[in-house]
Coordinates of C-alpha atoms (C1' of nucleotides) in Angstrom, one line a residue:
Chain A
M512 CA 0.0 0.0 0.0
L513 CA 1.3 3.4 -1.0
K514 CA 2.0 6.0 1.5
E515 CA -0.3 8.3 -0.5
E516 CA -3.2 5.9 -0.1
R517 CA -2.8 6.1 3.7
F518 CA -2.8 9.8 3.4
Q519 CA -6.0 9.8 1.6
V520 CA -7.6 7.5 4.1
I521 CA -6.5 9.7 7.0
L522 CA -7.8 12.9 5.4
D523 CA -11.0 11.2 4.3
R524 CA -11.7 10.2 7.8
L525 CA -10.9 13.6 9.1
G526 CA -13.4 15.0 6.6
Q527 CA -16.1 13.0 8.2
E528 CA -15.2 12.6 11.8
Q529 CA -13.7 15.3 13.9
K530 CA -10.8 13.1 15.0
V531 CA -8.7 10.1 14.1
Y532 CA -6.8 7.8 16.5
L533 CA -3.4 6.4 15.9
G534 CA -4.4 2.9 17.1
R535 CA -7.5 2.7 14.9
L536 CA -5.7 3.8 11.8
S537 CA -2.8 1.5 12.5
A538 CA -5.2 -1.5 12.7
L539 CA -7.2 -0.4 9.7
L540 CA -4.2 0.1 7.5
N541 CA -2.0 -2.7 8.8
V542 CA 1.0 -0.6 9.6
S543 CA 2.6 0.3 12.9
E544 CA 1.5 3.2 14.9
D545 CA 4.9 4.7 14.2
T546 CA 4.1 4.8 10.5
I547 CA 0.8 6.5 11.1
R548 CA 2.5 8.9 13.4
R549 CA 5.0 9.8 10.7
D550 CA 2.2 10.1 8.2
I551 CA 0.3 12.5 10.4
K552 CA 3.4 14.5 11.0
E553 CA 4.0 14.8 7.3
L554 CA 0.4 15.9 6.7
A555 CA 0.6 18.3 9.6
D556 CA 3.7 19.9 8.1
Q557 CA 1.7 20.5 4.9
G558 CA -1.0 22.1 7.1
L559 CA -3.6 19.6 6.1
L560 CA -4.4 18.6 9.6
K561 CA -3.3 19.2 13.1
S562 CA -1.3 16.5 14.9
V563 CA -2.4 16.0 18.5
R564 CA -1.4 13.5 21.1
G565 CA -3.0 10.2 20.3
G566 CA -4.1 11.1 16.8
A567 CA -5.1 14.1 14.7
V568 CA -7.9 16.7 14.3
P569 CA -8.9 18.8 11.4
H570 CA -6.7 21.8 11.0
S571 CA -8.6 25.1 11.6
P572 CA -7.3 27.3 8.8
G573 CA -7.8 30.9 8.3
P574 CA -5.5 33.8 8.9
H575 CA -4.4 34.8 12.4
H576 CA -7.5 35.6 14.3
F577 CA -7.2 37.8 17.2
R578 CA -7.6 35.0 19.7
D579 CA -4.7 33.0 18.4
R580 CA -2.1 35.6 18.8
M581 CA -2.9 36.0 22.4
S582 CA -1.4 32.7 23.4
H583 CA 2.0 33.4 21.8
D584 CA 4.1 35.2 24.3
K585 CA 1.7 35.1 27.0
E586 CA 4.0 34.5 29.9
Q587 CA 6.4 37.2 29.0
K588 CA 3.6 39.7 28.3
Q589 CA 1.9 38.9 31.6
I590 CA 5.2 39.8 33.3
I591 CA 5.3 43.0 31.4
A592 CA 1.7 43.7 32.3
V593 CA 2.3 43.4 36.0
K594 CA 5.3 45.7 35.9
A595 CA 3.5 48.3 33.8
L596 CA 0.6 48.4 36.3
D597 CA 2.9 50.3 38.7
F598 CA 2.7 53.3 36.4
L599 CA -1.0 53.7 36.6
K600 CA -2.4 56.0 39.3
D601 CA -5.9 57.2 40.1
G602 CA -7.1 60.1 38.1
Q603 CA -4.9 59.6 35.1
V604 CA -6.0 59.6 31.5
V605 CA -4.4 56.6 29.9
V606 CA -4.2 55.5 26.3
F607 CA -4.3 51.8 25.6
D608 CA -2.8 50.6 22.4
G609 CA -4.7 47.9 20.4
G610 CA -2.1 45.2 20.8
T611 CA -2.1 42.1 23.0
S612 CA 0.4 43.6 25.5
A613 CA -1.9 46.4 26.4
L614 CA -4.8 43.9 26.5
L615 CA -3.1 41.9 29.2
I616 CA -2.7 45.1 31.2
A617 CA -6.4 45.8 30.9
Q618 CA -7.0 42.2 32.1
S619 CA -4.9 42.7 35.2
L620 CA -6.3 46.1 36.0
P621 CA -7.4 46.5 39.6
K622 CA -11.1 47.0 39.9
D623 CA -10.8 50.0 42.2
L624 CA -8.6 52.0 40.0
H625 CA -10.1 55.3 38.9
I626 CA -8.8 56.2 35.5
T627 CA -10.0 57.4 32.1
V628 CA -9.1 55.0 29.3
V629 CA -8.7 56.2 25.7
T630 CA -8.5 53.4 23.2
N631 CA -9.3 52.1 19.7
S632 CA -9.5 48.5 20.7
F633 CA -12.8 46.6 21.2
P634 CA -11.2 43.8 23.2
I635 CA -10.0 46.4 25.7
V636 CA -13.5 47.8 26.1
S637 CA -14.8 44.4 26.5
L638 CA -12.4 43.7 29.3
L639 CA -13.1 47.0 31.0
E640 CA -16.8 46.3 31.1
E641 CA -16.8 45.4 34.8
H642 CA -14.6 48.2 36.0
E643 CA -17.0 50.7 37.4
H644 CA -14.5 53.4 38.0
V645 CA -13.0 53.4 34.6
E646 CA -14.3 55.8 32.1
V647 CA -13.8 54.8 28.5
L648 CA -13.4 57.1 25.5
F649 CA -13.4 55.1 22.3
A650 CA -11.8 56.3 19.1
G651 CA -14.1 56.0 16.1
G652 CA -13.0 55.0 12.7
R653 CA -12.9 52.2 10.2
L654 CA -13.0 48.8 11.9
L655 CA -10.2 46.4 11.2
K656 CA -11.9 43.0 11.4
N657 CA -9.1 40.7 12.2
S658 CA -7.7 42.7 15.1
F659 CA -10.7 44.6 16.3
V660 CA -9.2 48.0 16.4
T661 CA -10.3 51.1 14.6
I662 CA -7.9 52.8 12.2
G663 CA -7.9 55.6 9.7
N664 CA -8.0 59.3 9.8
D665 CA -10.9 59.5 12.1
T666 CA -9.1 57.4 14.6
V667 CA -6.0 59.6 14.3
Q668 CA -7.9 62.8 14.7
F669 CA -9.7 61.4 17.8
F670 CA -6.4 60.9 19.7
K671 CA -5.3 64.4 18.8
K672 CA -8.1 65.8 20.8
F673 CA -6.7 64.6 24.1
R674 CA -3.6 65.2 26.2
P675 CA -3.4 61.9 28.1
D676 CA -1.0 61.3 30.9
I677 CA 0.3 58.0 29.8
C678 CA 0.3 55.9 26.6
L679 CA 0.7 52.2 27.0
L680 CA 2.3 51.2 23.7
G681 CA 2.6 47.7 22.4
I682 CA 5.9 47.4 20.5
C683 CA 6.3 45.3 17.4
S684 CA 9.9 46.1 16.7
I685 CA 12.3 48.5 18.3
H686 CA 15.8 49.3 17.3
T687 CA 18.4 51.7 18.8
E688 CA 19.0 53.5 15.5
L689 CA 15.8 52.9 13.6
G690 CA 13.4 53.6 16.4
V691 CA 10.0 51.9 16.8
T692 CA 8.5 50.3 13.7
G693 CA 5.5 48.2 12.8
P694 CA 4.2 45.9 10.1
D695 CA 1.1 47.9 9.1
F696 CA 0.9 51.4 7.7
E697 CA -2.4 52.5 9.1
E698 CA -1.8 51.0 12.5
S699 CA 1.5 52.9 12.6
E700 CA -0.3 56.1 11.9
V701 CA -2.6 55.5 14.8
K702 CA 0.2 54.6 17.1
R703 CA 2.0 57.8 16.2
A704 CA -1.0 59.8 17.0
M705 CA -1.3 58.1 20.4
I706 CA 2.3 58.8 21.1
E707 CA 2.3 62.4 20.1
S708 CA -0.7 63.4 22.1
S709 CA 0.5 61.7 25.3
K710 CA 2.8 63.2 28.0
E711 CA 4.6 60.0 28.7
V712 CA 4.9 56.8 26.6
I713 CA 5.5 53.5 28.2
A714 CA 6.7 50.9 25.7
L715 CA 5.8 47.3 26.2
A716 CA 8.3 45.0 24.5
T717 CA 9.2 41.4 24.9
L718 CA 12.9 40.9 24.6
E719 CA 12.6 39.3 21.2
K720 CA 11.3 42.6 19.8
L721 CA 14.5 44.4 20.7
G722 CA 16.9 45.1 17.9
T723 CA 14.5 44.3 15.1
A724 CA 12.8 46.6 12.6
E725 CA 9.8 46.4 10.2
A726 CA 8.5 48.3 7.2
Y727 CA 6.6 51.2 8.8
Y728 CA 8.1 53.9 11.0
V729 CA 6.3 54.8 14.2
C730 CA 8.5 57.0 16.2
P731 CA 12.1 57.5 17.3
T732 CA 13.2 56.0 20.6
D733 CA 13.5 59.5 22.0
N734 CA 9.7 59.6 22.3
L735 CA 9.7 56.8 24.8
S736 CA 9.9 57.5 28.5
V737 CA 10.0 53.9 29.8
I738 CA 10.5 50.5 28.2
V739 CA 9.1 47.6 30.1
T740 CA 10.5 44.2 29.2
D741 CA 10.1 40.7 30.5
Q742 CA 13.7 40.3 31.8
S743 CA 15.4 41.9 34.7
S744 CA 18.9 40.8 33.8
D745 CA 20.8 43.5 32.0
Y746 CA 21.7 43.4 28.4
E747 CA 24.3 45.7 26.7
E748 CA 21.5 47.0 24.6
F749 CA 19.7 48.3 27.7
D750 CA 22.5 50.7 28.3
V751 CA 22.1 52.4 24.9
Y752 CA 18.5 53.2 25.9
K753 CA 19.5 54.3 29.3
E754 CA 21.9 56.8 27.9
K755 CA 19.1 58.3 26.0
G756 CA 17.3 58.9 29.3
I757 CA 14.8 56.0 28.9
R758 CA 14.0 54.1 31.9
M759 CA 14.3 50.3 31.6
V760 CA 12.0 48.1 33.8
Chain B
M653 CA -10.3 9.9 24.2
L654 CA -8.3 12.7 22.8
K655 CA -7.7 15.8 24.8
E656 CA -9.1 17.7 21.9
E657 CA -12.4 15.8 22.2
R658 CA -12.7 17.1 25.7
F659 CA -12.1 20.5 24.5
Q660 CA -14.8 20.1 22.0
V661 CA -17.3 18.9 24.6
I662 CA -16.5 21.8 26.9
L663 CA -16.8 24.4 24.2
D664 CA -20.0 22.8 22.9
R665 CA -21.6 22.9 26.3
L666 CA -20.6 26.5 26.7
G667 CA -22.2 27.3 23.4
Q668 CA -25.5 26.1 24.9
E669 CA -25.3 26.6 28.6
Q670 CA -24.2 29.7 30.3
K671 CA -21.6 28.0 32.3
V672 CA -19.9 24.6 32.9
Y673 CA -18.9 23.1 36.2
L674 CA -15.7 21.2 36.9
G675 CA -17.5 18.5 38.7
R676 CA -20.1 17.8 36.0
L677 CA -17.5 17.7 33.3
S678 CA -15.2 15.5 35.3
A679 CA -18.0 13.0 35.8
L680 CA -19.2 13.2 32.2
L681 CA -15.7 12.7 30.7
N682 CA -14.3 10.3 33.2
V683 CA -11.3 12.3 34.1
S684 CA -10.3 14.0 37.3
E685 CA -11.3 17.6 38.0
D686 CA -7.6 18.5 37.8
T687 CA -7.6 17.5 34.2
I688 CA -10.7 19.5 33.4
R689 CA -9.2 22.4 35.2
R690 CA -6.1 22.2 33.1
D691 CA -8.2 21.9 30.0
I692 CA -10.1 25.0 30.9
K693 CA -6.9 26.8 31.6
E694 CA -5.6 25.9 28.2
L695 CA -8.8 27.0 26.5
A696 CA -8.8 30.2 28.5
D697 CA -5.2 30.9 27.3
Q698 CA -6.5 30.6 23.8
G699 CA -9.3 33.0 24.7
L700 CA -12.0 30.5 23.8
L701 CA -13.6 30.8 27.2
K702 CA -13.2 32.4 30.6
S703 CA -12.0 30.4 33.5
V704 CA -14.0 31.1 36.7
R705 CA -14.1 29.6 40.1
G706 CA -15.6 26.1 39.8
G707 CA -15.9 26.0 36.1
A708 CA -15.9 28.3 33.0
V709 CA -18.1 30.7 31.2
P710 CA -18.2 31.8 27.6
H711 CA -15.9 34.5 26.7
S712 CA -13.9 35.7 23.6
P713 CA -11.3 38.4 23.9
G714 CA -12.8 39.8 20.8
P715 CA -16.2 41.4 21.4
H716 CA -18.9 38.8 21.6
H717 CA -19.8 39.1 25.2
F718 CA -21.6 42.4 25.4
R719 CA -24.5 40.8 27.2
D720 CA -27.7 41.9 25.6
R721 CA -30.6 42.1 27.9
M722 CA -33.1 42.1 25.1
S723 CA -35.7 39.8 26.3
H724 CA -38.4 42.4 26.6
D725 CA -40.3 42.7 23.3
K726 CA -38.2 40.1 21.4
E727 CA -41.0 38.6 19.4
Q728 CA -42.4 41.8 18.1
K729 CA -38.9 43.2 17.5
Q730 CA -38.0 40.1 15.5
I731 CA -41.0 40.7 13.3
I732 CA -39.9 44.2 12.8
A733 CA -36.4 43.1 12.0
V734 CA -37.4 40.8 9.2
K735 CA -39.6 43.5 7.6
A736 CA -36.8 46.0 7.8
L737 CA -34.4 43.8 6.1
D738 CA -36.2 44.4 2.8
F739 CA -35.0 47.9 2.8
L740 CA -31.3 47.0 2.7
K741 CA -29.6 46.6 -0.6
D742 CA -26.0 45.9 -1.7
G743 CA -23.8 48.9 -1.8
Q744 CA -25.7 51.0 0.7
V745 CA -24.3 52.9 3.6
V746 CA -26.5 52.1 6.6
V747 CA -26.6 53.7 10.1
F748 CA -27.5 51.3 12.9
D749 CA -28.9 52.8 16.0
G750 CA -27.8 51.6 19.3
G751 CA -31.1 50.1 20.5
T752 CA -32.2 46.5 20.6
S753 CA -34.4 46.8 17.5
A754 CA -31.5 47.6 15.3
L755 CA -29.5 44.9 17.1
L756 CA -32.0 42.3 16.0
I757 CA -31.7 43.4 12.4
A758 CA -28.0 43.0 12.6
Q759 CA -28.6 39.5 13.9
S760 CA -30.7 38.6 11.0
L761 CA -28.5 40.2 8.4
P762 CA -27.7 37.9 5.5
K763 CA -24.0 37.0 5.3
D764 CA -23.7 37.9 1.7
L765 CA -25.0 41.4 1.9
H766 CA -22.4 44.0 0.9
I767 CA -23.0 47.1 2.9
T768 CA -21.2 49.7 4.9
V769 CA -22.4 50.0 8.5
V770 CA -22.0 53.1 10.5
T771 CA -22.8 52.7 14.2
N772 CA -22.1 53.7 17.7
S773 CA -23.1 50.3 19.2
F774 CA -20.6 47.7 20.4
P775 CA -23.1 44.9 20.3
I776 CA -23.8 45.6 16.7
V777 CA -20.1 45.4 15.8
S778 CA -19.9 42.2 17.8
L779 CA -22.7 40.6 15.7
L780 CA -21.2 41.8 12.5
E781 CA -17.9 40.1 13.2
E782 CA -18.6 37.2 10.9
H783 CA -20.0 39.3 8.0
E784 CA -17.1 39.5 5.6
H785 CA -18.7 41.8 3.2
V786 CA -19.8 44.4 5.8
E787 CA -17.5 47.3 6.3
V788 CA -17.9 48.9 9.7
L789 CA -17.3 52.5 10.6
F790 CA -17.5 53.0 14.3
A791 CA -18.4 56.3 15.9
G792 CA -16.0 57.2 18.7
G793 CA -17.0 59.0 21.9
R794 CA -17.7 58.4 25.6
L795 CA -18.8 54.9 26.4
L796 CA -22.1 54.4 28.1
K797 CA -21.4 51.3 30.2
N798 CA -24.8 49.9 30.6
S799 CA -25.9 50.0 26.9
F800 CA -22.5 49.8 25.2
V801 CA -23.0 52.7 22.9
T802 CA -20.8 55.7 22.5
I803 CA -22.3 59.1 23.1
G804 CA -21.3 62.7 23.4
N805 CA -20.1 65.4 21.1
D806 CA -17.5 63.2 19.4
T807 CA -20.2 60.7 18.5
V808 CA -22.4 63.4 17.1
Q809 CA -19.6 64.9 15.0
F810 CA -18.8 61.5 13.6
F811 CA -22.2 61.0 12.1
K812 CA -22.2 64.4 10.6
K813 CA -19.2 63.3 8.4
F814 CA -21.3 60.9 6.4
R815 CA -24.3 60.9 4.1
P816 CA -25.7 57.4 4.6
D817 CA -28.5 56.0 2.5
I818 CA -30.5 54.6 5.3
C819 CA -30.8 55.1 9.1
L820 CA -32.3 52.3 11.1
L821 CA -33.7 54.1 14.1
G822 CA -35.0 52.4 17.2
I823 CA -37.9 54.3 18.5
C824 CA -38.6 54.8 22.2
S825 CA -41.7 56.9 21.9
I826 CA -43.4 58.5 19.0
H827 CA -46.4 60.8 18.9
T828 CA -48.2 62.3 15.9
E829 CA -47.9 65.8 17.4
L830 CA -44.8 65.6 19.6
G831 CA -42.7 63.6 17.2
V832 CA -40.0 61.2 18.3
T833 CA -38.8 61.4 21.8
G834 CA -36.5 59.5 24.1
P835 CA -35.6 59.1 27.8
D836 CA -32.0 60.2 27.6
F837 CA -30.6 63.5 26.6
E838 CA -27.3 62.5 25.1
E839 CA -28.7 59.5 23.3
S840 CA -31.3 61.8 21.8
E841 CA -28.5 64.1 20.5
V842 CA -26.9 61.2 18.9
K843 CA -30.1 59.9 17.3
R844 CA -30.7 63.4 15.9
A845 CA -27.3 63.4 14.3
M846 CA -27.9 60.1 12.7
I847 CA -31.2 61.2 11.4
E848 CA -30.1 64.5 10.0
S849 CA -27.2 63.0 8.1
S850 CA -29.2 60.2 6.5
K851 CA -31.1 60.4 3.3
E852 CA -33.8 58.1 4.5
V853 CA -34.9 57.2 8.1
I854 CA -36.6 53.9 8.8
A855 CA -38.2 54.0 12.2
L856 CA -38.5 50.7 14.2
A857 CA -41.3 50.9 16.6
T858 CA -43.4 48.3 18.4
L859 CA -47.0 49.2 18.6
E860 CA -46.8 50.1 22.3
K861 CA -44.5 52.9 21.5
L862 CA -47.0 54.7 19.3
G863 CA -48.7 57.6 20.9
T864 CA -46.4 58.0 23.8
A865 CA -43.8 60.7 24.6
E866 CA -40.8 61.1 26.8
A867 CA -38.6 63.9 28.1
Y868 CA -36.1 64.5 25.3
Y869 CA -37.0 65.5 21.8
V870 CA -35.4 63.7 18.9
C871 CA -37.1 64.8 15.7
P872 CA -40.4 65.6 14.2
T873 CA -42.3 62.8 12.5
D874 CA -41.7 64.5 9.1
N875 CA -38.1 63.3 9.2
L876 CA -39.2 59.7 9.0
S877 CA -39.6 58.0 5.6
V878 CA -40.9 54.7 6.9
I879 CA -42.2 53.3 10.1
V880 CA -41.9 49.6 10.6
T881 CA -44.2 48.1 13.2
D882 CA -45.1 44.6 14.3
Q883 CA -48.7 44.6 13.3
S884 CA -50.2 44.6 9.8
S885 CA -53.8 45.4 10.8
D886 CA -54.6 49.0 10.4
Y887 CA -55.0 51.5 13.2
E888 CA -56.5 54.9 12.8
E889 CA -53.2 56.3 13.9
F890 CA -51.5 54.9 10.9
D891 CA -53.5 57.1 8.7
V892 CA -52.2 60.2 10.3
Y893 CA -48.7 59.2 9.4
K894 CA -49.7 58.1 5.9
E895 CA -51.1 61.5 5.3
K896 CA -47.8 62.9 6.1
G897 CA -46.2 60.8 3.4
I898 CA -44.7 58.2 5.8
R899 CA -44.9 54.7 4.6
M900 CA -46.2 52.2 7.2
V901 CA -45.0 48.6 7.1
Chain C
dA1387 C1' -11.8 35.2 62.5
dT1388 C1' -12.8 30.6 61.2
dT1389 C1' -14.4 27.2 58.1
dT1390 C1' -15.2 25.5 53.7
dT1391 C1' -14.2 25.4 49.0
dT1392 C1' -11.4 25.9 45.1
dT1393 C1' -7.0 26.6 42.9
dT1394 C1' -2.1 26.0 42.6
dT1395 C1' 2.0 23.3 43.0
dG1396 C1' 5.1 19.3 43.3
dC1397 C1' 5.5 14.7 42.2
dA1398 C1' 5.3 10.0 40.4
dA1399 C1' 3.0 6.8 37.2
dA1400 C1' 1.3 6.0 32.8
dA1401 C1' 0.8 7.1 28.1
dT1402 C1' 2.6 9.2 23.9
dT1403 C1' 6.0 10.7 20.9
dA1404 C1' 10.8 11.3 19.0
dT1405 C1' 15.0 9.1 17.7
dG1406 C1' 18.6 5.8 16.2
dC1407 C1' 19.1 1.7 13.9
dA1408 C1' 18.5 -2.3 11.0
dA1409 C1' 15.6 -4.6 7.6
dT1410 C1' 12.9 -4.2 3.6
dA1411 C1' 11.1 -2.1 -0.3
dT1412 C1' 11.4 1.2 -4.1
dA1413 C1' 13.8 4.0 -7.4
dT1414 C1' 17.9 5.2 -10.2
dT1415 C1' 22.0 4.3 -12.5
dT1416 C1' 25.0 1.7 -15.1
Chain D
dA880 C1' 19.6 -7.1 -15.3
dA881 C1' 22.6 -6.0 -11.6
dA882 C1' 24.3 -2.8 -8.6
dT883 C1' 23.7 1.1 -6.0
dA884 C1' 21.4 4.7 -3.8
dT885 C1' 17.2 6.3 -1.5
dA886 C1' 13.2 6.0 1.0
dT887 C1' 10.0 3.5 4.0
dT888 C1' 8.9 0.7 7.8
dG889 C1' 9.0 -1.5 12.4
dC890 C1' 11.2 -2.0 16.7
dA891 C1' 13.7 -0.7 21.0
dT892 C1' 14.8 3.0 23.8
dA893 C1' 15.0 7.7 25.4
dA894 C1' 12.6 12.0 26.0
dT895 C1' 8.4 14.3 26.7
dT896 C1' 3.6 15.0 27.9
dT897 C1' -0.4 14.0 30.2
dT898 C1' -2.7 12.6 34.2
dG899 C1' -4.2 11.9 39.0
dC900 C1' -3.1 12.4 43.7
dA901 C1' -1.8 14.9 47.9
dA902 C1' -0.4 18.9 50.3
dA903 C1' -0.1 23.8 50.5
dA904 C1' -1.9 28.2 49.2
dA905 C1' -5.5 31.3 48.1
dA906 C1' -10.3 32.7 47.8
dA907 C1' -15.0 32.7 49.2
dA908 C1' -18.4 31.9 52.7
dT909 C1' -19.8 31.9 57.3

DNA sequence: ATTTTTTTTGCAAAATTATGCAATATATTT
DNA sequence: AAATATATTGCATAATTTTGCAAAAAAAAT
């Protein structure tokens, strides 16, 4: 029996059931479980299914939905979130960026904090639902379906109307020379507006973001007041920022 | 049994029930509560549900969980929603009011309709998440926590920027002499802005709303093009509107 | 403040998967 | 057709993950 035939059988079954087991397939096709396992691995590499312990399940395709990206760096980002909370005080007006870093901060926000939140992110609003003492100002604009933030000129103009105390800025890439950059033009525009209107910018960056750059320019590193990262140990790179008067946490 | 199968069971249950319990699931799936707890934790990390003490509740980090307390007139409003759908055509720019009437329309919206929606309501956006061909423009402003709409001057200004084809307007109270009125000043302001910018206004009113009035003025009846109600039988009151050139459905 | 319940954490047993290796089958070259 | 190279398969073993249990910690309830 050809390997391709087994592939077909496996995929057919997955088309009908929601799962396949190593043992069953092994018995059905008269090969060892190892073989089936290798088959599944190969199919998984092609993205045709998802290999799981004990078998396989249909691969849920589709481009990165908002929910998926959340799990990525979660530990590191959670660490960052906790550190960043120290900067928030009662009475402040705070901008929350649309990224997942800021989202985790919103998630950890104490219920008794009295602040005004300015944001363009629906998930943030959703999380702040229960916080009675948080006033929310939402930036209008065109809705970006996959990340649930608003963008465009309206959004930019909205941020320009305020003078918030703090901006919690999720960082895609940051580089000592090239400054802060991001992968999307319109989101970069919005970030820039947030930054320029705020008195103080707190950058939220996992270590892997440091020293990288992307296509669209957001702002120079000078605009940042604080960079919050997930590691306490010192890197040489930290010193470059410190010399610029940026506080590293 | 695959771990993924348990995941599926848990998520399925959450799709139907409002919550799931560790104990029940443990018994149902023949695994320890610890395992269920870990499953829930994993699903929670992916944002597929929210882990709570003793079990889990539905939750997406995207919108989705703006709880709609629209039990009141649901049947009548559903009737209205279906009727109102006839007015929506591909290519139109449509304003959705923040009320529950408009919400039900959004819920019944065909997936293949190509329209641009302008709204100040989070629940509307949440419902439109899956509609690929609907572009959403969201009005920024101050967030009203209990109804999840934005209000205030920013919201008003946002609507003034457009010239939508249709405005789907939920009606609190309408009176042949006094016009359309509502119970909240700021919401009235927003409604007025929606109405004034739109070419055509479709009023959504259950019968009990007819002939009543409230504290804050929204607009005269002249501004309405169509009134959609939940009864086909004719009332004398209908004729008054018809004489004014308003179509009754 | 105390009791009860639930969650977290460490740990060991069981199950699953990855890896190296030898045997077999398949393809390619001469 | 024979020889050689390449790929596939099954098995043993090592590494990893999952799972349930028990104790400690934390959170509600009283």
